[in-house]
PDB file of C-alpha atoms in Angstrom:
ATOM      1  CA  MET L  21     -18.451   9.490  17.012  1.00  0.00           C
ATOM      2  CA  ASN L  22     -17.189   8.824  13.526  1.00  0.00           C
ATOM      3  CA  ALA L  23     -13.392   8.746  13.130  1.00  0.00           C
ATOM      4  CA  LEU L  24     -13.482  11.301  10.293  1.00  0.00           C
ATOM      5  CA  HIS L  25     -15.832  13.747  12.023  1.00  0.00           C
ATOM      6  CA  ARG L  26     -14.365  16.068  14.657  1.00  0.00           C
ATOM      7  CA  ASP L  27     -15.930  18.838  16.699  1.00  0.00           C
ATOM      8  CA  ASP L  28     -12.650  20.784  16.887  1.00  0.00           C
ATOM      9  CA  PRO L  29     -12.526  23.982  14.856  1.00  0.00           C
ATOM     10  CA  PRO L  30     -10.252  23.672  11.823  1.00  0.00           C
ATOM     11  CA  GLY L  31      -6.997  25.537  11.915  1.00  0.00           C
ATOM     12  CA  PRO L  32      -3.366  25.294  10.880  1.00  0.00           C
ATOM     13  CA  ALA L  33      -2.350  23.453  14.066  1.00  0.00           C
ATOM     14  CA  ALA L  34      -5.503  21.344  14.362  1.00  0.00           C
ATOM     15  CA  LEU L  35      -3.989  18.208  12.778  1.00  0.00           C
ATOM     16  CA  THR L  36      -1.277  16.247  14.586  1.00  0.00           C
ATOM     17  CA  ALA L  37       1.084  13.645  13.131  1.00  0.00           C
ATOM     18  CA  GLY L  38      -0.816  10.901  14.939  1.00  0.00           C
ATOM     19  CA  GLU L  39      -4.128  12.127  13.580  1.00  0.00           C
ATOM     20  CA  LEU L  40      -2.680  12.261  10.074  1.00  0.00           C
ATOM     21  CA  ILE L  41      -1.572   8.639  10.364  1.00  0.00           C
ATOM     22  CA  MET L  42      -4.987   7.589  11.632  1.00  0.00           C
ATOM     23  CA  LEU L  43      -6.648   9.549   8.810  1.00  0.00           C
ATOM     24  CA  GLY L  44      -4.454   7.737   6.299  1.00  0.00           C
ATOM     25  CA  ARG L  45      -5.495   4.386   7.731  1.00  0.00           C
ATOM     26  CA  GLN L  46      -9.167   5.336   7.702  1.00  0.00           C
ATOM     27  CA  LEU L  47      -8.901   6.555   4.099  1.00  0.00           C
ATOM     28  CA  THR L  48      -7.225   3.264   3.195  1.00  0.00           C
ATOM     29  CA  ARG L  49     -10.172   1.377   4.704  1.00  0.00           C
ATOM     30  CA  ILE L  50     -12.643   3.527   2.755  1.00  0.00           C
ATOM     31  CA  GLY L  51     -10.727   2.990  -0.501  1.00  0.00           C
ATOM     32  CA  THR L  52     -10.534  -0.747   0.138  1.00  0.00           C
ATOM     33  CA  GLU L  53     -14.285  -0.876   0.740  1.00  0.00           C
ATOM     34  CA  ALA L  54     -14.879   0.970  -2.545  1.00  0.00           C
ATOM     35  CA  MET L  55     -12.589  -1.446  -4.425  1.00  0.00           C
ATOM     36  CA  ARG L  56     -14.280  -4.494  -2.919  1.00  0.00           C
ATOM     37  CA  GLY L  57     -17.661  -3.063  -3.855  1.00  0.00           C
ATOM     38  CA  GLN L  58     -16.516  -3.150  -7.480  1.00  0.00           C
ATOM     39  CA  GLY L  59     -15.488  -6.811  -7.255  1.00  0.00           C
ATOM     40  CA  GLY L  60     -11.844  -5.800  -7.022  1.00  0.00           C
ATOM     41  CA  PRO L  61      -9.034  -8.033  -5.848  1.00  0.00           C
ATOM     42  CA  GLN L  62      -8.648  -8.768  -2.173  1.00  0.00           C
ATOM     43  CA  ALA L  63      -6.792  -5.884  -0.573  1.00  0.00           C
ATOM     44  CA  PRO L  64      -3.198  -6.793   0.268  1.00  0.00           C
ATOM     45  CA  THR L  65      -1.500  -6.263   3.604  1.00  0.00           C
ATOM     46  CA  THR L  66       0.979  -3.387   3.737  1.00  0.00           C
ATOM     47  CA  GLY L  67       3.929  -5.737   3.178  1.00  0.00           C
ATOM     48  CA  GLN L  68       2.189  -7.479   0.284  1.00  0.00           C
ATOM     49  CA  GLY L  69       1.402  -4.103  -1.248  1.00  0.00           C
ATOM     50  CA  MET L  70       5.044  -3.040  -0.935  1.00  0.00           C
ATOM     51  CA  VAL L  71       6.266  -6.255  -2.570  1.00  0.00           C
ATOM     52  CA  ALA L  72       3.668  -6.096  -5.369  1.00  0.00           C
ATOM     53  CA  ALA L  73       4.479  -2.417  -6.028  1.00  0.00           C
ATOM     54  CA  ASP L  74       8.186  -3.242  -6.216  1.00  0.00           C
ATOM     55  CA  VAL L  75       7.569  -6.120  -8.644  1.00  0.00           C
ATOM     56  CA  PHE L  76       5.386  -3.793 -10.745  1.00  0.00           C
ATOM     57  CA  ALA L  77       8.198  -1.222 -10.885  1.00  0.00           C
ATOM     58  CA  HIS L  78      10.941  -3.850 -11.439  1.00  0.00           C
ATOM     59  CA  PRO L  79       9.662  -6.800 -13.545  1.00  0.00           C
ATOM     60  CA  ALA L  80      11.619 -10.075 -13.506  1.00  0.00           C
ATOM     61  CA  THR L  81      13.307  -9.265 -10.217  1.00  0.00           C
ATOM     62  CA  SER L  82      14.683 -11.552  -7.529  1.00  0.00           C
ATOM     63  CA  VAL L  83      13.534 -11.904  -3.923  1.00  0.00           C
ATOM     64  CA  GLY L  84      16.868 -10.515  -2.721  1.00  0.00           C
ATOM     65  CA  GLU L  85      16.544  -7.455  -4.944  1.00  0.00           C
ATOM     66  CA  ILE L  86      13.010  -6.840  -3.665  1.00  0.00           C
ATOM     67  CA  ALA L  87      14.289  -7.082  -0.083  1.00  0.00           C
ATOM     68  CA  ASP L  88      17.127  -4.651  -0.813  1.00  0.00           C
ATOM     69  CA  ARG L  89      14.841  -2.060  -2.398  1.00  0.00           C
ATOM     70  CA  THR L  90      11.972  -2.274   0.107  1.00  0.00           C
ATOM     71  CA  GLY L  91      13.963  -2.732   3.309  1.00  0.00           C
ATOM     72  CA  LEU L  92      11.896  -5.812   4.191  1.00  0.00           C
ATOM     73  CA  ARG L  93      13.792  -8.860   5.387  1.00  0.00           C
ATOM     74  CA  GLN L  94      14.402 -11.496   2.734  1.00  0.00           C
ATOM     75  CA  GLY L  95      12.532 -14.273   4.561  1.00  0.00           C
ATOM     76  CA  TYR L  96       9.438 -12.077   4.793  1.00  0.00           C
ATOM     77  CA  VAL L  97       9.693 -11.217   1.089  1.00  0.00           C
ATOM     78  CA  SER L  98       9.937 -14.938   0.216  1.00  0.00           C
ATOM     79  CA  GLU L  99       6.831 -15.723   2.282  1.00  0.00           C
ATOM     80  CA  THR L 100       4.981 -12.780   0.764  1.00  0.00           C
ATOM     81  CA  VAL L 101       5.887 -13.800  -2.794  1.00  0.00           C
ATOM     82  CA  ALA L 102       4.523 -17.296  -2.043  1.00  0.00           C
ATOM     83  CA  ARG L 103       1.252 -15.789  -0.758  1.00  0.00           C
ATOM     84  CA  LEU L 104       0.954 -13.468  -3.753  1.00  0.00           C
ATOM     85  CA  ARG L 105       1.684 -16.367  -6.113  1.00  0.00           C
ATOM     86  CA  GLY L 106      -1.091 -18.380  -4.420  1.00  0.00           C
ATOM     87  CA  ARG L 107      -3.515 -15.508  -5.027  1.00  0.00           C
ATOM     88  CA  GLY L 108      -2.502 -15.228  -8.688  1.00  0.00           C
ATOM     89  CA  VAL L 109      -0.885 -11.802  -8.272  1.00  0.00           C
ATOM     90  CA  VAL L 110       2.659 -12.815  -9.254  1.00  0.00           C
ATOM     91  CA  GLU L 111       4.385 -15.602 -11.146  1.00  0.00           C
ATOM     92  CA  THR L 112       7.820 -17.001 -10.433  1.00  0.00           C
ATOM     93  CA  SER L 113      10.393 -18.663 -12.653  1.00  0.00           C
ATOM     94  CA  THR L 114      13.962 -19.863 -12.420  1.00  0.00           C
ATOM     95  CA  ASP L 115      16.544 -17.367 -13.606  1.00  0.00           C
ATOM     96  CA  PRO L 116      18.033 -18.868 -16.802  1.00  0.00           C
ATOM     97  CA  ALA L 117      21.385 -17.193 -16.046  1.00  0.00           C
ATOM     98  CA  ASP L 118      21.530 -18.543 -12.463  1.00  0.00           C
ATOM     99  CA  GLY L 119      19.417 -21.600 -11.708  1.00  0.00           C
ATOM    100  CA  ARG L 120      19.564 -20.857  -7.964  1.00  0.00           C
ATOM    101  CA  ARG L 121      17.691 -17.553  -8.279  1.00  0.00           C
ATOM    102  CA  THR L 122      13.947 -17.189  -8.574  1.00  0.00           C
ATOM    103  CA  LEU L 123      12.589 -14.310 -10.635  1.00  0.00           C
ATOM    104  CA  VAL L 124       9.276 -12.665  -9.762  1.00  0.00           C
ATOM    105  CA  ARG L 125       6.925 -10.851 -12.144  1.00  0.00           C
ATOM    106  CA  LEU L 126       3.301  -9.780 -12.006  1.00  0.00           C
ATOM    107  CA  ALA L 127       0.793 -12.278 -13.372  1.00  0.00           C
ATOM    108  CA  PRO L 128      -0.396 -11.190 -16.847  1.00  0.00           C
ATOM    109  CA  GLY L 129      -3.954 -10.167 -15.935  1.00  0.00           C
ATOM    110  CA  HIS L 130      -3.230  -8.665 -12.544  1.00  0.00           C
ATOM    111  CA  PRO L 131      -2.391  -5.038 -13.472  1.00  0.00           C
ATOM    112  CA  ALA L 132      -5.628  -4.683 -15.432  1.00  0.00           C
ATOM    113  CA  ALA L 133      -7.687  -6.104 -12.549  1.00  0.00           C
ATOM    114  CA  VAL L 134      -6.042  -3.744 -10.069  1.00  0.00           C
ATOM    115  CA  ALA L 135      -6.477  -0.775 -12.403  1.00  0.00           C
ATOM    116  CA  ARG L 136     -10.203  -1.526 -12.792  1.00  0.00           C
ATOM    117  CA  ALA L 137     -10.682  -1.871  -9.037  1.00  0.00           C
ATOM    118  CA  ALA L 138      -8.561   1.203  -8.250  1.00  0.00           C
ATOM    119  CA  ALA L 139     -10.658   3.295 -10.639  1.00  0.00           C
ATOM    120  CA  ALA L 140     -13.801   2.632  -8.591  1.00  0.00           C
ATOM    121  CA  GLY L 141     -15.559   5.727  -7.329  1.00  0.00           C
ATOM    122  CA  VAL L 142     -15.417   6.351  -3.596  1.00  0.00           C
ATOM    123  CA  THR L 143     -18.452   8.570  -3.101  1.00  0.00           C
ATOM    124  CA  GLN L 144     -20.718   5.876  -1.638  1.00  0.00           C
ATOM    125  CA  ALA L 145     -18.033   4.409   0.638  1.00  0.00           C
ATOM    126  CA  LEU L 146     -17.046   7.904   1.786  1.00  0.00           C
ATOM    127  CA  ALA L 147     -20.687   8.805   2.476  1.00  0.00           C
ATOM    128  CA  ARG L 148     -21.084   5.667   4.614  1.00  0.00           C
ATOM    129  CA  ALA L 149     -17.912   6.469   6.556  1.00  0.00           C
ATOM    130  CA  LEU L 150     -19.103  10.031   7.149  1.00  0.00           C
ATOM    131  CA  GLY L 151     -22.528   8.903   8.334  1.00  0.00           C
ATOM    132  CA  ASP L 152     -24.359   9.906   5.140  1.00  0.00           C
ATOM    133  CA  PRO L 153     -23.804  13.683   5.237  1.00  0.00           C
ATOM    134  CA  ASP L 154     -25.802  16.114   3.133  1.00  0.00           C
ATOM    135  CA  PRO L 155     -24.789  16.199  -0.558  1.00  0.00           C
ATOM    136  CA  GLY L 156     -23.055  19.600  -0.262  1.00  0.00           C
ATOM    137  CA  THR L 157     -20.834  18.446   2.602  1.00  0.00           C
ATOM    138  CA  LEU L 158     -20.021  15.202   0.780  1.00  0.00           C
ATOM    139  CA  ALA L 159     -19.118  17.128  -2.402  1.00  0.00           C
ATOM    140  CA  GLN L 160     -16.901  19.537  -0.424  1.00  0.00           C
ATOM    141  CA  ILE L 161     -15.055  16.719   1.384  1.00  0.00           C
ATOM    142  CA  THR L 162     -14.653  14.759  -1.856  1.00  0.00           C
ATOM    143  CA  ALA L 163     -13.245  17.839  -3.624  1.00  0.00           C
ATOM    144  CA  THR L 164     -10.804  18.458  -0.755  1.00  0.00           C
ATOM    145  CA  LEU L 165      -9.606  14.845  -0.770  1.00  0.00           C
ATOM    146  CA  THR L 166      -9.269  14.920  -4.577  1.00  0.00           C
ATOM    147  CA  ALA L 167      -7.122  18.070  -4.428  1.00  0.00           C
ATOM    148  CA  LEU L 168      -4.988  16.592  -1.637  1.00  0.00           C
ATOM    149  CA  ALA L 169      -4.520  13.313  -3.526  1.00  0.00           C
ATOM    150  CA  ARG L 170      -3.386  15.165  -6.642  1.00  0.00           C
ATOM    151  CA  ARG L 171      -0.908  17.309  -4.712  1.00  0.00           C
ATOM    152  CA  LEU L 172       0.575  14.360  -2.792  1.00  0.00           C
ATOM    153  CA  ARG L 173       0.591  11.803  -5.628  1.00  0.00           C
ATOM    154  CA  PRO L 174       4.043  10.214  -6.045  1.00  0.00           C
ATOM    155  CA  ALA L 175       5.797  10.806  -9.340  1.00  0.00           C
ATOM    156  CA  ASP L 176       6.543   7.141 -10.015  1.00  0.00           C
ATOM    157  CA  PRO L 177       4.773   3.913  -9.039  1.00  0.00           C
ATOM    158  CA  GLY L 178       6.638   1.497  -6.856  1.00  0.00           C
ATOM    159  CA  PRO L 179       7.881   1.166  -3.311  1.00  0.00           C
ATOM    160  CA  VAL L 180       8.500   3.911  -0.805  1.00  0.00           C
ATOM    161  CA  PRO L 181      12.005   5.314  -1.307  1.00  0.00           C
ATOM    162  CA  ARG L 182      14.449   3.596   1.028  1.00  0.00           C
ATOM    163  CA  ALA L 183      15.362   6.924   2.664  1.00  0.00           C
ATOM    164  CA  LEU L 184      11.797   7.091   4.012  1.00  0.00           C
ATOM    165  CA  THR L 185      12.137   3.694   5.707  1.00  0.00           C
ATOM    166  CA  ARG L 186      14.917   4.951   7.978  1.00  0.00           C
ATOM    167  CA  SER L 187      14.304   6.589  11.311  1.00  0.00           C
ATOM    168  CA  PRO L 188      15.896  10.025  11.735  1.00  0.00           C
ATOM    169  CA  ASP L 189      17.576   8.558  14.828  1.00  0.00           C
ATOM    170  CA  GLY L 190      19.338   5.910  12.770  1.00  0.00           C
ATOM    171  CA  PRO L 191      17.850   2.407  13.082  1.00  0.00           C
ATOM    172  CA  ASP L 192      16.000   0.987  10.119  1.00  0.00           C
ATOM    173  CA  ARG L 193      12.224   0.739  10.307  1.00  0.00           C
ATOM    174  CA  ARG L 194      12.049  -2.278   8.083  1.00  0.00           C
ATOM    175  CA  GLY L 195       8.311  -2.783   8.110  1.00  0.00           C
ATOM    176  CA  PRO L 196       6.307  -5.970   8.592  1.00  0.00           C
ATOM    177  CA  GLY L 197       8.253  -8.921   9.899  1.00  0.00           C
ATOM    178  CA  ALA L 198      11.360  -6.894  10.737  1.00  0.00           C
ATOM    179  CA  GLY L 199      11.560  -8.131  14.303  1.00  0.00           C
ATOM    180  CA  GLU L 200      11.145 -11.783  13.382  1.00  0.00           C
ATOM    181  CA  LYS L 201      14.087 -14.158  13.195  1.00  0.00           C
ATOM    182  CA  GLU L 202      15.347 -15.237   9.794  1.00  0.00           C
ATOM    183  CA  ASN L 203      14.931 -18.874   8.912  1.00  0.00           C
ATOM    184  CA  PRO L 204      18.355 -20.451   8.330  1.00  0.00           C
TER     185      PRO L 204
END
């Protein structure tokens, strides 16, 4: 059975938190497929996406500042910046005010490439994920997802607010690489 197709009757209590998370992941896969179909850039991992979004929102920023804002550990951010630099997503330079700091900024052509890929239509990828439903069903699901996306769209681009990276019970959920040891 397809992950997006359920036999349960819809209702206010039909969707659980776990199902919402799985839906988000499935929608991410569908969006990634649509972007790749348009010759878009390779989809980043979650951590790479967080770092790239932070650099987009804060040009000419340091690795330490990225780590502070995203809640990712500094060693992971350094590794991620190196990977993104290798893919041509970001550029780095030495801070003229402090030669020990490295500044990170998006590569000049990257935002335009991402914008082109992100603007790709999702109808074909969504139809494949749904098992090629009839056109009316596809139009209804697409309209529902469009309305939901518009209602839940964040006001500003950039990383998830730090308050959302904290567990209500206290400990930080620092994201990818959080449990790994720092390199001295």
